[in-house]
């Protein structure tokens, strides 16, 4: 049994006590790191909660956060000050008020170190020591998962919320399990004979978690401990990804600006001789970290970086790139809530075409904004030239173009309850074929001729002329 006071006696952790001296005999069952403003749904009691206080903006935030910890009966809160500020007084007051012991973490001590040290203390059984040895040896996630499967006596997998199998064998139910995970009221959750455990949260969002899947029903503590160790492996992977992505920001900057040093940036990233695609992604609520996580999971080899609220990626071209991103988005969609994620993907290009590819990806994404659904992935090679051109035209200008060319017909339809605009659209879609358009509209050809003639009279144009058809077709597409 690990007591809170024992943590204060570990010299390597250098933790200091702010409040709760009379509550140091509380038992610590596990470590849980969070930046959620209210993490209660992920707490089961006995946790040492680690937080960098990214959620803190004022006294009410402290009250909400600490109240949720108290309600969940956590062992205590270990919070990290920053180089610029100490722990907020309102946080200390809230911990006193709700009887939550508050420990301060030194600025130079990582939460990963605390997690590893506390986990090591908790796992008194040889089974757990063996798993920790796998982590300490740096054997990697596959080896850890294999050892975990052996120790738990159950098959184990790690999934991303895009449905990617991060580690473990083939899992046919992976998409259904991700959906259950994203929609679960509480976690861990047992479904279809499998236990789903969150591995870690990135940016406080379940969508960016990994999922530990354990075949069968196991002790929650054992699954949680394995998930905690998998979280350490994820942290190592994330740190490696950060190192790889150091070349992403200058590369994307060079792509967007058409910089002369683009070739050297590509060489630094190992992409100098490859066919490439540029990807542009945004969310409707400007969460760049979510858009970045989606692209990193869907395209593990891509270089990803945010530029303001937009996330750009440069990836080696492949016919499957649009489908890979589309499939990832389809799997994640149940967890998006009211958010929309929009992705534009350029056609494959060489290094000389990258700036144009970035513009194409942006226009493709903007075209997706006009379509329905919580997710939309549009690839440059999938859209017609006129759609790509119109996507780059500001909304105000598109509306002005539509009004200028179609105004009299729009007004006539509004006044008479007719649908001359619909007739015009079908007529043009049928390339001006009277017979085909009449058949599609289920009217006599003479009726169609009358309606088209009315459109011509209202607009003062002749639809027999190719230029007139092009202008009106673009006006219809602009709406």
Coordinates of C-alpha atoms in Angstrom, one line a residue:
X1 CA 0.0 0.0 0.0
X2 CA 1.5 3.3 -1.1
X3 CA 0.7 6.3 1.1
X4 CA 0.8 9.9 0.1
X5 CA 3.4 10.7 2.7
X6 CA 5.7 8.1 1.2
X7 CA 5.9 10.3 -2.0
X8 CA 7.0 13.2 0.0
X9 CA 9.9 11.1 1.4
X10 CA 11.2 10.2 -2.1
X11 CA 14.2 12.5 -2.5
X12 CA 14.3 12.1 -6.3
X13 CA 10.8 13.6 -6.6
X14 CA 11.5 16.7 -4.4
X15 CA 7.7 17.2 -3.9
X16 CA 6.7 19.7 -1.3
X17 CA 3.4 19.9 0.6
X18 CA 1.2 23.0 0.4
X19 CA -2.0 21.8 2.2
X20 CA -3.3 18.6 3.7
X21 CA -0.8 17.6 6.4
X22 CA -3.5 15.7 8.3
X23 CA -4.4 13.7 5.2
X24 CA -1.1 12.1 4.2
X25 CA -2.2 8.6 5.1
X26 CA -4.4 8.5 2.0
X27 CA -3.6 5.5 -0.3
X28 CA -2.4 6.2 -3.8
X29 CA -3.7 3.6 -6.3
X30 CA -2.4 5.1 -9.5
X31 CA -1.2 8.3 -11.2
X32 CA -3.4 10.2 -13.6
X33 CA -2.2 13.3 -15.6
X34 CA -4.8 15.7 -16.9
X35 CA -5.4 19.2 -18.2
X36 CA -9.2 18.8 -18.3
X37 CA -11.1 21.5 -16.4
X38 CA -13.3 18.7 -14.9
X39 CA -11.7 15.2 -15.1
X40 CA -14.2 13.5 -12.8
X41 CA -15.4 11.0 -15.5
X42 CA -11.9 9.5 -15.7
X43 CA -11.3 9.2 -11.9
X44 CA -12.3 6.2 -9.8
X45 CA -10.7 7.2 -6.5
X46 CA -7.2 7.0 -5.0
X47 CA -5.4 8.8 -7.9
X48 CA -2.5 11.1 -7.5
X49 CA -3.6 13.7 -10.1
X50 CA -0.8 15.5 -12.0
X51 CA -1.6 18.8 -13.7
X52 CA 0.3 21.6 -15.3
X53 CA -2.7 23.9 -14.7
X54 CA -3.3 24.7 -18.4
X55 CA -7.0 24.8 -17.5
X56 CA -6.5 27.6 -15.0
X57 CA -7.7 31.1 -15.9
X58 CA -9.3 32.2 -12.7
X59 CA -10.7 31.3 -9.2
X60 CA -13.8 29.6 -10.6
X61 CA -11.6 27.2 -12.6
X62 CA -9.8 26.1 -9.4
X63 CA -13.2 25.6 -7.6
X64 CA -14.6 23.4 -10.4
X65 CA -11.4 21.4 -10.8
X66 CA -10.7 20.7 -7.1
X67 CA -14.4 20.0 -6.4
X68 CA -14.4 17.3 -9.0
X69 CA -11.2 15.8 -7.5
X70 CA -12.8 15.8 -4.0
X71 CA -16.0 14.2 -5.3
X72 CA -13.9 11.4 -6.9
X73 CA -12.0 10.8 -3.7
X74 CA -8.6 11.2 -5.2
X75 CA -5.5 10.8 -3.0
X76 CA -4.1 14.2 -3.8
X77 CA -3.2 16.8 -6.4
X78 CA 0.4 17.3 -7.5
X79 CA 0.6 20.6 -9.5
X80 CA 3.4 22.2 -11.3
X81 CA 4.2 25.8 -11.1
X82 CA 5.7 27.5 -14.2
X83 CA 8.8 29.6 -14.5
X84 CA 6.6 32.7 -14.6
X85 CA 4.2 32.0 -11.7
X86 CA 3.8 30.1 -8.5
X87 CA 0.8 28.0 -7.7
X88 CA -2.3 30.2 -7.7
X89 CA -3.7 31.2 -4.2
X90 CA -7.2 30.4 -5.3
X91 CA -6.0 26.8 -6.1
X92 CA -4.5 26.5 -2.6
X93 CA -7.7 27.8 -1.0
X94 CA -9.9 25.4 -3.0
X95 CA -7.8 22.5 -1.9
X96 CA -8.1 23.5 1.8
X97 CA -11.8 24.0 1.3
X98 CA -12.4 20.6 -0.2
X99 CA -9.8 18.7 1.8
X100 CA -7.6 17.7 -1.2
X101 CA -3.9 17.5 -0.3
X102 CA -1.9 19.7 -2.6
X103 CA 1.7 18.9 -3.5
X104 CA 4.0 21.1 -5.6
X105 CA 6.1 19.6 -8.4
X106 CA 9.4 21.3 -9.1
X107 CA 9.6 23.1 -12.5
X108 CA 12.4 20.9 -13.7
X109 CA 10.7 17.6 -12.8
X110 CA 8.7 15.9 -15.6
X111 CA 5.4 14.2 -14.9
X112 CA 6.7 11.2 -16.8
X113 CA 9.4 10.8 -14.0
X114 CA 6.7 11.0 -11.3
X115 CA 4.5 8.5 -13.1
X116 CA 7.4 6.1 -13.6
X117 CA 8.6 6.4 -10.0
X118 CA 5.1 6.0 -8.5
X119 CA 4.1 3.2 -10.8
X120 CA 7.3 1.4 -9.8
X121 CA 6.3 1.8 -6.2
X122 CA 2.8 0.6 -6.8
X123 CA 3.8 -2.5 -8.7
X124 CA 5.0 -4.7 -5.9
X125 CA 4.2 -7.9 -7.7
X126 CA 6.9 -9.5 -9.8
X127 CA 4.5 -9.4 -12.8
X128 CA 4.5 -5.6 -12.7
X129 CA 8.2 -5.4 -12.1
X130 CA 8.7 -7.4 -15.3
X131 CA 6.6 -5.0 -17.3
X132 CA 8.5 -2.1 -15.9
X133 CA 11.8 -3.8 -16.9
X134 CA 10.5 -3.9 -20.5
X135 CA 9.9 -0.2 -20.4
X136 CA 13.2 0.5 -18.8
X137 CA 15.1 -1.6 -21.3
X138 CA 13.6 0.6 -24.1
X139 CA 12.3 -2.5 -26.0
X140 CA 9.4 -0.5 -27.4
X141 CA 5.6 -0.7 -27.4
X142 CA 5.3 -4.1 -29.2
X143 CA 7.5 -5.8 -26.6
X144 CA 5.6 -4.1 -23.8
X145 CA 2.2 -5.2 -25.2
X146 CA 3.4 -8.7 -25.7
X147 CA 4.7 -8.9 -22.1
X148 CA 1.4 -7.3 -20.9
X149 CA -0.6 -9.9 -22.8
X150 CA 1.4 -12.7 -21.2
X151 CA 1.1 -11.2 -17.7
X152 CA -2.6 -10.5 -17.9
X153 CA -3.4 -13.7 -19.6
X154 CA -5.3 -11.9 -22.3
X155 CA -4.7 -10.6 -25.8
X156 CA -3.9 -6.9 -25.9
X157 CA -4.0 -4.2 -28.6
X158 CA -3.3 -0.5 -28.7
X159 CA -5.5 1.5 -31.1
X160 CA -5.6 5.2 -32.1
X161 CA -9.0 6.9 -32.4
X162 CA -8.6 6.8 -36.2
X163 CA -8.8 3.0 -36.0
X164 CA -5.1 2.5 -36.6
X165 CA -3.6 -0.5 -34.9
X166 CA -0.6 1.1 -33.1
X167 CA 0.5 -2.2 -31.6
X168 CA -0.8 -5.8 -31.5
X169 CA -2.2 -8.1 -34.2
X170 CA -5.1 -7.7 -36.6
X171 CA -8.3 -6.7 -34.8
X172 CA -11.4 -6.9 -37.0
X173 CA -13.6 -5.1 -34.5
X174 CA -11.3 -2.1 -34.3
X175 CA -13.6 0.4 -35.9
X176 CA -16.6 -0.6 -33.7
X177 CA -14.5 -0.5 -30.6
X178 CA -13.2 3.0 -31.3
X179 CA -16.8 4.1 -31.7
X180 CA -17.7 2.6 -28.4
X181 CA -14.7 4.3 -26.8
X182 CA -15.5 7.7 -28.2
X183 CA -19.2 7.5 -27.2
X184 CA -18.7 5.9 -23.7
X185 CA -20.1 7.9 -20.7
X186 CA -17.4 6.5 -18.5
X187 CA -14.1 4.7 -19.0
X188 CA -12.8 2.0 -18.7
X189 CA -15.6 0.2 -20.4
X190 CA -16.2 -3.4 -21.2
X191 CA -17.9 -4.1 -24.5
X192 CA -18.0 -7.1 -26.9
X193 CA -16.0 -9.0 -24.3
X194 CA -13.2 -6.4 -24.5
X195 CA -12.0 -3.9 -21.9
X196 CA -11.3 -0.4 -23.3
X197 CA -8.9 1.7 -21.3
X198 CA -7.7 5.3 -22.2
X199 CA -4.0 5.4 -22.5
X200 CA -3.4 9.2 -22.4
X201 CA -5.1 12.4 -23.3
X202 CA -3.5 14.9 -25.6
X203 CA -4.7 18.4 -25.2
X204 CA -7.5 17.2 -22.9
X205 CA -9.4 15.5 -25.7
X206 CA -10.5 11.9 -25.9
X207 CA -10.2 12.1 -29.7
X208 CA -6.5 12.3 -29.3
X209 CA -6.1 9.4 -26.9
X210 CA -4.8 6.0 -27.6
X211 CA -6.9 3.0 -26.5
X212 CA -5.7 -0.1 -24.7
X213 CA -7.9 -3.0 -25.6
X214 CA -7.7 -6.1 -23.4
X215 CA -9.4 -9.2 -24.6
X216 CA -11.8 -10.3 -21.8
X217 CA -12.5 -8.9 -18.4
X218 CA -9.5 -8.1 -16.2
X219 CA -8.8 -6.4 -12.9
X220 CA -9.3 -2.6 -13.5
X221 CA -6.1 -1.8 -11.6
X222 CA -4.0 -4.2 -13.7
X223 CA -5.4 -2.8 -17.0
X224 CA -4.9 0.8 -15.7
X225 CA -1.3 0.0 -14.8
X226 CA -0.5 -1.4 -18.2
X227 CA -2.2 1.6 -19.8
X228 CA 0.0 3.9 -17.7
X229 CA 3.1 2.2 -19.0
X230 CA 1.8 2.3 -22.5
X231 CA 1.4 6.0 -21.9
X232 CA 5.1 6.3 -21.2
X233 CA 5.8 4.6 -24.6
X234 CA 3.4 7.1 -26.2
X235 CA 5.3 9.9 -24.6
X236 CA 8.5 8.6 -26.0
X237 CA 6.9 8.3 -29.5
X238 CA 5.5 11.9 -29.2
X239 CA 9.0 13.2 -28.2
X240 CA 10.5 11.4 -31.3
X241 CA 7.7 12.9 -33.4
X242 CA 8.5 16.3 -32.1
X243 CA 12.1 15.9 -33.1
X244 CA 11.1 14.7 -36.6
X245 CA 8.7 17.6 -37.0
X246 CA 11.4 20.2 -36.3
X247 CA 11.9 20.4 -40.0
X248 CA 8.1 20.8 -40.7
X249 CA 7.6 24.4 -39.7
X250 CA 10.5 25.8 -41.8
X251 CA 9.6 23.5 -44.7
X252 CA 5.9 24.6 -44.7
X253 CA 7.0 28.2 -44.3
X254 CA 9.2 27.8 -47.4
X255 CA 6.4 26.1 -49.3
X256 CA 3.9 28.9 -48.5
X257 CA 6.3 31.7 -49.3
X258 CA 8.0 30.2 -52.3
X259 CA 11.3 30.7 -50.5
X260 CA 14.5 30.1 -52.4
X261 CA 15.7 27.7 -49.8
X262 CA 12.9 25.2 -50.4
X263 CA 15.1 22.6 -51.9
X264 CA 17.5 22.6 -48.9
X265 CA 14.5 22.3 -46.6
X266 CA 13.2 19.3 -48.5
X267 CA 16.7 17.8 -48.4
X268 CA 16.8 18.2 -44.6
X269 CA 13.5 16.4 -44.4
X270 CA 14.6 13.6 -46.7
X271 CA 12.0 14.6 -49.3
X272 CA 14.1 16.2 -52.1
X273 CA 13.4 13.6 -54.8
X274 CA 9.9 12.5 -53.9
X275 CA 6.5 13.1 -55.4
X276 CA 4.7 15.0 -52.7
X277 CA 1.2 16.1 -51.5
X278 CA 0.4 19.1 -49.4
X279 CA -2.5 18.8 -47.0
X280 CA -4.5 21.7 -45.3
X281 CA -6.8 21.1 -42.4
X282 CA -8.9 23.2 -40.0
X283 CA -11.6 22.6 -37.4
X284 CA -14.8 24.7 -37.2
X285 CA -13.8 25.7 -33.6
X286 CA -10.2 26.6 -34.5
X287 CA -8.6 23.7 -32.6
X288 CA -5.3 23.4 -34.4
X289 CA -4.1 20.7 -32.0
X290 CA -7.0 18.4 -33.0
X291 CA -6.5 18.9 -36.7
X292 CA -2.8 18.2 -36.2
X293 CA -3.5 15.0 -34.2
X294 CA -5.9 13.8 -37.0
X295 CA -3.3 14.3 -39.7
X296 CA -0.5 12.7 -37.6
X297 CA -2.6 9.6 -36.9
X298 CA -3.9 9.3 -40.5
X299 CA -0.5 9.9 -42.1
X300 CA 2.2 8.8 -39.6
X301 CA 5.0 9.6 -42.0
X302 CA 3.9 13.1 -42.8
X303 CA 5.5 16.3 -41.5
X304 CA 2.8 18.3 -39.7
X305 CA 2.8 21.8 -38.4
X306 CA 0.2 24.5 -37.5
X307 CA 0.2 27.9 -39.1
X308 CA -2.3 29.9 -37.0
X309 CA -5.6 28.0 -36.9
X310 CA -4.7 26.0 -40.0
X311 CA -2.6 22.8 -40.0
X312 CA -0.4 21.9 -42.9
X313 CA 1.3 18.6 -43.7
X314 CA 3.7 17.6 -46.4
X315 CA 3.6 13.9 -47.2
X316 CA 5.0 11.6 -49.8
X317 CA 2.4 11.2 -52.6
X318 CA 0.4 8.1 -52.9
X319 CA -2.9 7.1 -54.5
X320 CA -4.2 6.1 -51.1
X321 CA -3.5 9.3 -49.2
X322 CA -7.1 10.8 -49.7
X323 CA -8.7 7.5 -48.8
X324 CA -6.4 7.0 -45.7
X325 CA -7.4 10.5 -44.4
X326 CA -11.1 10.0 -45.3
X327 CA -11.2 6.6 -43.5
X328 CA -9.5 8.1 -40.4
X329 CA -12.0 10.9 -40.3
X330 CA -14.9 8.5 -40.7
X331 CA -13.8 6.5 -37.7
X332 CA -13.2 9.6 -35.5
X333 CA -16.5 11.3 -36.5
X334 CA -18.6 9.9 -33.6
X335 CA -16.4 11.7 -31.1
X336 CA -16.4 15.1 -32.9
X337 CA -19.6 16.4 -31.3
X338 CA -20.5 19.8 -32.8
X339 CA -17.0 20.3 -34.4
X340 CA -16.3 20.0 -38.1
X341 CA -12.9 18.9 -39.5
X342 CA -12.2 20.0 -43.0
X343 CA -9.2 18.7 -45.0
X344 CA -8.0 19.6 -48.5
X345 CA -5.4 17.5 -50.2
X346 CA -3.4 18.6 -53.3
X347 CA -2.6 16.5 -56.3
X348 CA 0.8 14.9 -56.4
X349 CA 3.6 17.3 -57.4
X350 CA 7.4 17.6 -57.6
X351 CA 9.2 20.1 -55.4
X352 CA 8.7 22.9 -58.0
X353 CA 5.0 22.6 -57.7
X354 CA 4.7 22.7 -53.9
X355 CA 3.6 26.3 -53.6
X356 CA 0.8 25.7 -56.1
X357 CA 0.0 22.5 -54.3
X358 CA -0.5 24.4 -51.0
X359 CA -2.9 26.8 -52.8
X360 CA -4.8 23.8 -54.3
X361 CA -5.1 22.1 -50.9
X362 CA -6.4 25.3 -49.4
X363 CA -9.0 25.8 -52.2
X364 CA -10.0 22.2 -51.9
X365 CA -10.5 22.6 -48.2
X366 CA -12.5 25.8 -48.7
X367 CA -14.7 23.9 -51.2
X368 CA -15.3 21.3 -48.5
X369 CA -16.6 24.1 -46.2
X370 CA -19.6 24.5 -48.5
X371 CA -20.5 20.8 -48.2
X372 CA -22.4 19.1 -45.4
X373 CA -21.2 16.7 -42.8
X374 CA -19.0 16.9 -39.7
X375 CA -16.0 15.8 -41.7
X376 CA -15.1 16.5 -45.3
X377 CA -12.0 15.5 -47.2
X378 CA -11.5 16.9 -50.7
X379 CA -8.6 16.0 -53.0
X380 CA -7.5 18.2 -55.8
X381 CA -7.7 15.5 -58.5
X382 CA -11.3 14.8 -57.5
X383 CA -12.8 18.2 -58.3
X384 CA -13.4 20.0 -61.5
X385 CA -11.4 23.1 -62.5
X386 CA -14.3 25.5 -62.1
X387 CA -15.0 24.2 -58.6
X388 CA -11.3 24.7 -57.6
X389 CA -11.3 28.2 -59.1
X390 CA -14.6 29.2 -57.3
X391 CA -13.3 27.8 -54.0
X392 CA -10.6 30.5 -54.1
X393 CA -13.1 33.3 -54.6
X394 CA -14.3 35.1 -51.4
X395 CA -17.9 34.3 -50.4
X396 CA -18.9 37.9 -50.8
X397 CA -17.7 38.0 -54.4
X398 CA -19.4 34.7 -55.2
X399 CA -22.7 36.0 -54.0
X400 CA -22.2 39.2 -56.0
X401 CA -21.4 37.2 -59.1
X402 CA -24.5 35.1 -58.6
X403 CA -26.7 38.1 -58.0
X404 CA -25.4 40.1 -61.0
X405 CA -25.9 37.2 -63.5
X406 CA -29.1 35.6 -62.1
X407 CA -30.8 38.4 -60.2
X408 CA -33.9 38.9 -62.4
X409 CA -34.5 35.1 -62.5
X410 CA -34.1 34.9 -58.7
X411 CA -36.5 37.7 -58.2
X412 CA -39.0 36.2 -60.6
X413 CA -38.9 32.9 -58.8
X414 CA -39.4 34.6 -55.4
X415 CA -42.3 36.6 -56.7
X416 CA -44.2 33.9 -58.6
X417 CA -43.2 30.8 -56.6
X418 CA -41.6 29.3 -59.8
X419 CA -38.3 27.4 -60.2
X420 CA -36.8 28.9 -63.4
X421 CA -33.4 28.6 -61.7
X422 CA -33.9 24.9 -61.2
X423 CA -35.0 24.6 -64.9
X424 CA -31.8 26.5 -66.0
X425 CA -29.6 24.2 -63.8
X426 CA -31.0 21.0 -65.4
X427 CA -30.9 22.4 -68.9
X428 CA -27.2 23.3 -68.5
X429 CA -26.4 20.0 -66.7
X430 CA -27.8 18.2 -69.8
X431 CA -25.5 20.3 -72.0
X432 CA -28.4 22.1 -73.6
X433 CA -30.2 18.9 -74.8
X434 CA -33.9 19.7 -75.0
X435 CA -35.0 16.1 -75.0
X436 CA -32.7 15.0 -72.1
X437 CA -33.6 18.1 -69.9
X438 CA -37.3 17.7 -70.6
X439 CA -37.1 14.0 -69.6
X440 CA -35.3 14.8 -66.4
X441 CA -37.8 17.5 -65.5
X442 CA -40.8 15.3 -66.5
X443 CA -42.2 18.0 -68.8
X444 CA -43.0 18.4 -72.4
X445 CA -40.3 19.8 -74.6
X446 CA -42.5 22.7 -75.5
X447 CA -42.9 23.5 -71.8
X448 CA -39.2 23.5 -71.4
X449 CA -38.7 25.7 -74.4
X450 CA -41.2 28.2 -72.9
X451 CA -39.4 28.2 -69.5
X452 CA -35.9 28.6 -71.0
X453 CA -37.2 31.4 -73.3
X454 CA -38.6 33.1 -70.2
X455 CA -35.1 32.9 -68.6
X456 CA -33.5 34.4 -71.7
X457 CA -36.0 37.2 -71.7
X458 CA -35.4 38.0 -68.1
X459 CA -31.6 38.0 -68.4
X460 CA -31.4 39.5 -71.9
X461 CA -29.2 36.6 -73.1
X462 CA -29.2 33.8 -75.7
X463 CA -28.5 30.4 -74.3
X464 CA -27.6 29.1 -77.7
X465 CA -24.3 31.0 -77.2
X466 CA -21.5 29.1 -75.5
X467 CA -20.2 32.1 -73.5
X468 CA -23.7 32.7 -72.0
X469 CA -24.0 29.1 -70.9
X470 CA -20.5 29.3 -69.2
X471 CA -21.3 32.5 -67.4
X472 CA -24.7 31.2 -66.1
X473 CA -23.2 27.8 -65.2
X474 CA -20.5 29.5 -63.0
X475 CA -23.2 31.7 -61.4
X476 CA -25.2 28.6 -60.5
X477 CA -22.1 26.9 -59.0
X478 CA -21.2 30.0 -57.0
X479 CA -24.4 29.7 -55.0

